[in-house]
Coordinates of C-alpha atoms in Angstrom, one line a residue:
X896 CA 11.8 1.2 -9.8
X897 CA 13.1 4.5 -8.5
X898 CA 16.0 4.1 -6.1
X899 CA 15.3 4.7 -2.5
X900 CA 16.4 8.1 -1.3
X901 CA 19.3 8.5 1.0
X902 CA 16.9 9.4 3.8
X903 CA 15.0 6.1 3.6
X904 CA 16.1 3.3 5.8
X905 CA 14.5 -0.2 6.2
X906 CA 15.1 -2.1 9.4
X907 CA 14.0 -5.5 10.8
X908 CA 12.5 -4.6 14.1
X909 CA 13.5 -6.9 17.0
X910 CA 10.6 -8.5 18.8
X911 CA 11.6 -6.6 21.9
X912 CA 11.4 -3.2 20.1
X913 CA 8.0 -3.8 18.5
X914 CA 6.1 -1.5 20.8
X915 CA 8.5 1.4 19.9
X916 CA 7.2 1.5 16.3
X917 CA 3.8 -0.3 16.7
X918 CA 1.6 2.8 17.0
X919 CA 3.1 4.2 13.8
X920 CA 3.0 0.8 12.0
X921 CA -0.5 -0.3 13.0
X922 CA -2.4 2.2 10.8
X923 CA -0.3 1.2 7.8
X924 CA -1.0 -2.5 8.4
X925 CA -4.7 -1.8 8.9
X926 CA -4.7 0.2 5.6
X927 CA -3.2 -2.7 3.7
X928 CA -5.5 -5.3 5.4
X929 CA -8.6 -3.3 4.2
X930 CA -7.9 -5.0 0.8
X931 CA -8.0 -8.5 2.3
X932 CA -10.9 -10.9 2.9
X933 CA -11.1 -9.9 6.6
X934 CA -9.1 -12.9 7.9
X935 CA -6.7 -10.7 9.9
X936 CA -6.6 -7.4 11.7
X937 CA -3.4 -5.6 12.8
X938 CA -3.9 -6.5 16.4
X939 CA -4.0 -10.2 15.4
X940 CA -0.4 -10.0 14.2
X941 CA 1.0 -8.2 17.2
X942 CA 1.4 -11.2 19.5
X943 CA 3.1 -13.2 16.8
X944 CA 5.5 -10.3 16.1
X945 CA 6.3 -9.9 19.8
X946 CA 7.0 -13.6 20.3
X947 CA 9.2 -13.7 17.2
X948 CA 7.1 -16.0 15.1
X949 CA 6.5 -13.1 12.6
X950 CA 8.8 -10.3 11.7
X951 CA 8.0 -6.6 11.4
X952 CA 10.0 -4.5 8.9
X953 CA 9.7 -0.8 8.8
X954 CA 10.9 1.8 6.2
X955 CA 11.7 5.1 7.9
X956 CA 12.4 8.5 6.4
X957 CA 13.4 11.4 8.6
X958 CA 12.6 9.3 11.7
X959 CA 9.0 8.7 10.5
X960 CA 7.6 5.2 9.6
X961 CA 6.5 5.5 6.0
X962 CA 6.0 1.8 5.2
X963 CA 6.0 -1.5 7.0
X964 CA 5.8 -5.2 6.1
X965 CA 5.1 -8.3 8.2
X966 CA 6.7 -11.6 7.2
X967 CA 6.7 -15.2 8.5
X968 CA 8.9 -18.2 7.9
X969 CA 6.7 -21.1 6.8
X970 CA 8.0 -24.7 6.8
X971 CA 6.3 -26.8 4.2
X972 CA 7.2 -30.6 4.3
X973 CA 9.7 -30.1 1.4
X974 CA 10.8 -26.5 1.7
X975 CA 10.9 -23.4 3.8
X976 CA 9.7 -20.0 2.5
X977 CA 9.5 -16.5 3.8
X978 CA 5.9 -15.4 3.4
X979 CA 5.0 -11.7 3.1
X980 CA 1.8 -11.4 5.1
X981 CA 1.2 -7.7 4.4
X982 CA 2.8 -4.5 3.2
X983 CA 1.4 -1.0 4.0
X984 CA 2.7 2.4 3.1
X985 CA 1.7 6.0 4.2
X986 CA 1.2 7.2 0.7
X987 CA -0.2 3.9 -0.6
X988 CA 2.5 3.9 -3.2
X989 CA 5.7 3.6 -1.2
X990 CA 6.9 0.5 -3.0
X991 CA 9.5 2.6 -4.9
X992 CA 11.1 3.6 -1.6
X993 CA 11.4 0.1 0.0
X994 CA 11.7 -2.2 -3.0
X995 CA 15.5 -1.6 -3.4
X996 CA 15.8 -3.1 0.1
X997 CA 14.3 -6.4 -0.9
X998 CA 17.8 -8.0 -1.0
X999 CA 18.0 -7.4 2.7
X1000 CA 14.7 -9.3 3.1
X1001 CA 16.0 -12.0 0.8
X1002 CA 19.2 -12.3 2.9
X1003 CA 17.0 -12.8 6.0
X1004 CA 15.2 -15.5 4.2
X1005 CA 18.4 -17.3 3.1
X1006 CA 19.8 -17.0 6.7
X1007 CA 16.7 -18.8 7.9
X1008 CA 17.1 -21.6 5.4
X1009 CA 14.3 -20.4 3.2
X1010 CA 14.5 -21.1 -0.5
X1011 CA 12.0 -18.6 -1.8
X1012 CA 9.6 -15.8 -0.9
X1013 CA 5.9 -16.0 -1.1
X1014 CA 3.2 -13.4 -1.1
X1015 CA -0.6 -13.4 -1.6
X1016 CA -1.2 -10.1 -3.4
X1017 CA -3.6 -8.2 -5.6
X1018 CA -3.3 -8.3 -9.3
X1019 CA -2.0 -4.7 -9.5
X1020 CA 0.9 -5.4 -7.1
X1021 CA 1.7 -8.7 -8.9
X1022 CA 2.1 -6.8 -12.2
X1023 CA 4.6 -4.5 -10.6
X1024 CA 6.7 -7.4 -9.2
X1025 CA 8.1 -8.4 -12.6
X1026 CA 10.9 -10.6 -11.2
X1027 CA 8.3 -12.7 -9.3
X1028 CA 6.4 -15.6 -10.8
X1029 CA 2.7 -15.8 -10.4
X1030 CA 2.2 -19.4 -9.2
X1031 CA -1.3 -19.5 -8.0
X1032 CA -4.6 -17.6 -7.9
X1033 CA -6.5 -17.6 -4.7
X1034 CA -10.3 -17.2 -5.2
X1035 CA -12.8 -16.9 -2.4
X1036 CA -16.6 -17.3 -2.0
X1037 CA -18.4 -15.7 0.9
X1038 CA -20.8 -18.1 2.6
X1039 CA -22.3 -15.7 5.2
X1040 CA -25.6 -15.6 3.3
X1041 CA -25.9 -19.4 3.9
X1042 CA -25.4 -19.0 7.6
X1043 CA -28.3 -16.6 8.2

């Protein structure tokens, strides 16, 4: 991975400050969610971010939001994890700019008693995350034709 430039900064946005960056973050989240199965839209995440159940992280360069990520602490019966719900970038390939800040996200997870990170991702992204283990494959089947 290329190191993040000195102009790039990643911050965890407080729930109270969500509205300050939401208009810049929303299109990036929507762009990322276009690759999902339609289970979420950006506006579905906003109430959870604002009430603190989910976290909004933004990468900024020269005062501009260039990437964002939404996470959520999940408590399973035997462990807590930090789930990455979505990641979106302005150029679609902003991973090189924010990936060096992953230790900050990991620190947040550890401070919240999480023992691992979890993300549902496309095969292309999974290949890039070489220090992550592919534990599951999620497959889907559309049943809309059976409803009609």
